[in-house]
Tab-separated table of C-alpha atoms in Angstrom:
chain	number	residue	atom	x	y	z
A	128	MET	CA	62.131	-12.459	-61.156
A	129	LYS	CA	59.811	-10.124	-59.194
A	130	LYS	CA	58.960	-12.995	-56.816
A	131	ILE	CA	62.653	-13.634	-56.147
A	132	ILE	CA	63.339	-9.953	-55.434
A	133	PHE	CA	60.228	-9.698	-53.243
A	134	THR	CA	61.158	-12.876	-51.326
A	135	ALA	CA	64.726	-11.647	-50.851
A	136	ALA	CA	63.488	-8.255	-49.592
A	137	VAL	CA	61.051	-9.855	-47.126
A	138	THR	CA	63.750	-12.249	-45.898
A	139	LEU	CA	66.207	-9.392	-45.419
A	140	LEU	CA	63.580	-7.401	-43.502
A	141	LEU	CA	62.780	-10.338	-41.221
A	142	VAL	CA	66.447	-11.063	-40.540
A	143	SER	CA	67.119	-7.416	-39.692
A	144	CYS	CA	64.140	-7.346	-37.295
A	145	ILE	CA	65.263	-10.508	-35.556
A	146	SER	CA	68.887	-9.461	-35.228
A	147	HIS	CA	68.004	-6.086	-33.636
A	148	LYS	CA	65.296	-7.326	-31.277
A	149	GLY	CA	67.396	-6.983	-28.096
A	150	ASP	CA	69.514	-3.972	-29.042
A	151	PHE	CA	69.851	-0.941	-26.817
A	152	SER	CA	71.052	2.534	-27.682
A	153	ILE	CA	72.192	5.095	-25.143
A	154	TYR	CA	72.179	8.666	-26.391
A	155	GLY	CA	73.845	10.993	-23.937
A	156	THR	CA	74.599	14.640	-23.461
A	157	VAL	CA	76.811	16.434	-20.981
A	158	ASN	CA	76.034	19.865	-19.583
A	159	ASN	CA	79.635	20.822	-18.834
A	160	PRO	CA	81.766	22.073	-21.755
A	161	ASP	CA	84.917	21.117	-19.818
A	162	LEU	CA	84.047	17.464	-20.528
A	163	GLU	CA	84.535	17.861	-24.288
A	164	GLY	CA	86.851	15.085	-25.459
A	165	ALA	CA	86.617	13.169	-22.172
A	166	CYS	CA	86.315	9.405	-22.179
A	167	ILE	CA	83.090	7.996	-20.740
A	168	TYR	CA	82.772	4.368	-19.668
A	169	LEU	CA	79.848	1.944	-19.534
A	170	VAL	CA	80.837	-0.380	-16.677
A	171	PRO	CA	78.811	-3.465	-15.645
A	172	MET	CA	77.864	-3.269	-11.961
A	173	LEU	CA	77.325	-6.886	-10.943
A	174	GLU	CA	80.038	-8.425	-13.100
A	175	GLU	CA	83.748	-8.436	-12.576
A	176	VAL	CA	85.565	-6.236	-15.078
A	177	ILE	CA	88.665	-8.259	-15.844
A	178	LEU	CA	91.582	-6.208	-17.086
A	179	PRO	CA	93.307	-6.093	-19.542
A	180	GLY	CA	90.714	-8.072	-21.579
A	181	ARG	CA	87.806	-5.735	-20.776
A	182	GLU	CA	85.373	-7.836	-22.806
A	183	ASN	CA	82.427	-6.419	-20.848
A	184	LEU	CA	83.644	-2.802	-20.570
A	185	ASP	CA	82.724	-0.209	-23.200
A	186	SER	CA	83.953	3.339	-23.676
A	187	THR	CA	83.609	6.257	-26.034
A	188	PHE	CA	84.566	9.920	-26.201
A	189	ILE	CA	82.374	12.972	-25.720
A	190	LYS	CA	82.190	15.010	-28.918
A	191	ASP	CA	80.132	18.171	-29.325
A	192	GLY	CA	78.689	17.526	-25.863
A	193	LYS	CA	77.282	14.123	-26.913
A	194	PHE	CA	78.097	10.424	-26.760
A	195	GLU	CA	76.500	7.099	-27.726
A	196	PHE	CA	76.650	3.446	-26.724
A	197	HIS	CA	75.022	0.546	-28.556
A	198	GLY	CA	74.821	-3.116	-27.633
A	199	ASN	CA	72.620	-6.099	-27.021
A	200	VAL	CA	73.456	-7.389	-23.517
A	201	GLU	CA	70.963	-6.441	-20.810
A	202	ARG	CA	72.551	-5.650	-17.457
A	203	ILE	CA	72.822	-2.923	-14.869
A	204	SER	CA	75.739	-0.652	-15.701
A	205	ASP	CA	77.341	2.546	-14.501
A	206	LEU	CA	78.095	5.465	-16.810
A	207	ARG	CA	81.173	7.264	-15.533
A	208	ILE	CA	83.599	9.866	-16.810
A	209	GLU	CA	87.319	9.150	-16.824
A	210	ARG	CA	88.833	9.454	-13.367
A	211	TYR	CA	90.662	12.775	-13.704
A	212	ARG	CA	87.626	14.662	-15.038
A	213	ARG	CA	84.968	13.454	-12.577
A	214	ILE	CA	84.915	16.560	-10.375
A	215	ASP	CA	81.294	17.738	-10.010
A	216	VAL	CA	80.070	14.912	-12.274
A	217	GLN	CA	77.643	12.320	-10.963
A	218	ASN	CA	77.873	8.738	-12.235
A	219	LEU	CA	74.622	7.282	-13.564
A	220	LEU	CA	73.207	3.789	-13.271
A	221	VAL	CA	71.451	2.508	-16.393
A	222	VAL	CA	69.822	-0.747	-17.438
A	223	THR	CA	71.007	-1.652	-20.926
A	224	GLU	CA	67.590	-3.013	-21.869
A	225	PRO	CA	66.251	-3.045	-25.433
A	226	GLY	CA	65.210	0.391	-26.640
A	227	THR	CA	66.459	3.949	-26.652
A	228	ILE	CA	67.851	5.308	-23.403
A	229	ASN	CA	68.390	9.066	-23.103
A	230	VAL	CA	70.792	10.317	-20.450
A	231	THR	CA	72.338	13.562	-19.280
A	232	ILE	CA	75.600	13.463	-17.368
A	233	GLY	CA	76.435	16.379	-15.102
A	234	LYS	CA	76.378	17.562	-11.525
A	235	GLU	CA	73.029	15.769	-11.254
A	236	SER	CA	72.831	13.020	-13.869
A	237	PHE	CA	69.550	11.488	-15.014
A	238	GLY	CA	68.219	9.030	-17.551
A	239	GLY	CA	65.109	7.391	-18.916
A	240	GLY	CA	63.256	6.344	-22.028
A	241	THR	CA	62.760	2.654	-21.294
A	242	PRO	CA	60.609	1.068	-18.565
A	243	GLN	CA	63.416	-0.060	-16.270
A	244	ASN	CA	65.396	3.171	-16.705
A	245	ASP	CA	62.332	5.250	-15.933
A	246	SER	CA	61.881	3.184	-12.740
A	247	LEU	CA	65.578	3.505	-11.945
A	248	GLN	CA	65.260	7.300	-12.142
A	249	VAL	CA	62.326	7.150	-9.697
A	250	TRP	CA	64.463	5.048	-7.332
A	251	LYS	CA	67.328	7.529	-7.628
A	252	GLU	CA	64.954	10.373	-6.679
A	253	LEU	CA	63.699	8.340	-3.694
A	254	ASN	CA	67.310	7.849	-2.666
A	255	ALA	CA	68.005	11.607	-2.887
A	256	GLN	CA	64.876	12.317	-0.835
A	257	LEU	CA	66.058	9.856	1.828
A	258	ARG	CA	69.454	11.572	2.046
A	259	GLN	CA	67.759	14.955	2.503
A	260	GLU	CA	65.442	13.631	5.213
A	261	MET	CA	68.321	11.919	7.034
A	262	ALA	CA	70.351	15.140	6.975
A	263	VAL	CA	67.707	16.923	9.048
A	264	THR	CA	66.726	13.969	11.227
A	265	GLY	CA	68.040	14.038	14.755
A	266	GLY	CA	68.140	10.607	16.325
A	267	LYS	CA	69.309	7.158	15.359
A	268	GLU	CA	65.819	5.689	15.773
A	269	GLU	CA	64.377	8.209	13.309
A	270	ARG	CA	67.160	7.497	10.787
A	271	ASP	CA	66.638	3.747	11.176
A	272	ALA	CA	62.892	4.192	10.576
A	273	LEU	CA	63.583	6.281	7.447
A	274	HIS	CA	66.018	3.657	6.163
A	275	LYS	CA	63.487	0.868	6.791
A	276	LYS	CA	60.828	2.863	4.906
A	277	PHE	CA	63.248	3.383	1.998
A	278	LYS	CA	64.124	-0.331	1.927
A	279	THR	CA	60.420	-1.246	1.815
A	280	ARG	CA	59.749	1.278	-0.999
A	281	THR	CA	62.774	-0.054	-2.915
A	282	GLN	CA	61.512	-3.632	-2.615
A	283	GLU	CA	58.017	-2.564	-3.742
A	284	LEU	CA	59.513	-0.786	-6.753
A	285	ALA	CA	61.526	-3.933	-7.570
A	286	HIS	CA	58.374	-6.067	-7.483
A	287	ASN	CA	56.560	-3.533	-9.677
A	288	CYS	CA	59.390	-3.761	-12.248
A	289	GLY	CA	58.787	-7.479	-12.447
A	290	ASP	CA	60.493	-10.130	-10.388
A	291	GLY	CA	63.412	-11.439	-12.403
A	292	SER	CA	63.907	-8.193	-14.323
A	293	THR	CA	67.413	-6.779	-14.418
A	294	LEU	CA	66.472	-3.812	-12.224
A	295	ALA	CA	64.573	-5.963	-9.711
A	296	GLU	CA	67.540	-8.309	-9.350
A	297	PHE	CA	69.859	-5.336	-8.783
A	298	LEU	CA	67.579	-3.724	-6.186
A	299	PHE	CA	67.094	-7.037	-4.358
A	300	HIS	CA	70.877	-7.445	-4.407
A	301	LEU	CA	71.120	-4.119	-2.549
A	302	TYR	CA	68.079	-4.650	-0.297
A	303	PRO	CA	67.338	-8.386	0.047
A	304	GLU	CA	64.002	-9.496	1.394
A	305	ASN	CA	64.374	-11.264	4.735
């Protein structure tokens, strides 16, 4: 009898480990109390969202300044607040890769906690730096040089993430290698 119980327990443990191997969890907070009760969407970026089926669109509501998403499909997605409450709220790209992803949605949104999301946050900061540099740059040639430098850094970051990774494919989609 003890062998049967032990075998059943081990089997249950193995099955639970296998079934959760590719799961992701997004734990989010918002820093604006006006967003309490708002709907937040997890929208795939490189896939068509077909309405009204919405098989690949997920949503939840913000409660006590927090929200969660769980799933097991890895893709690049956009976290966005419902349309009428987006004022002064920045959307956030995330990779729904296995692991725990922590995000904050607000005027400046950020995320991390998994390798690709940490890299995505670095890319977002590079992008912000480029915008600042371009705002103070005078001529077209200087802006073109800055953009070329950003494209090269983006491609390097994509290679560092691992060719074929979800983030690398997304970045190469934006900035293809010639």
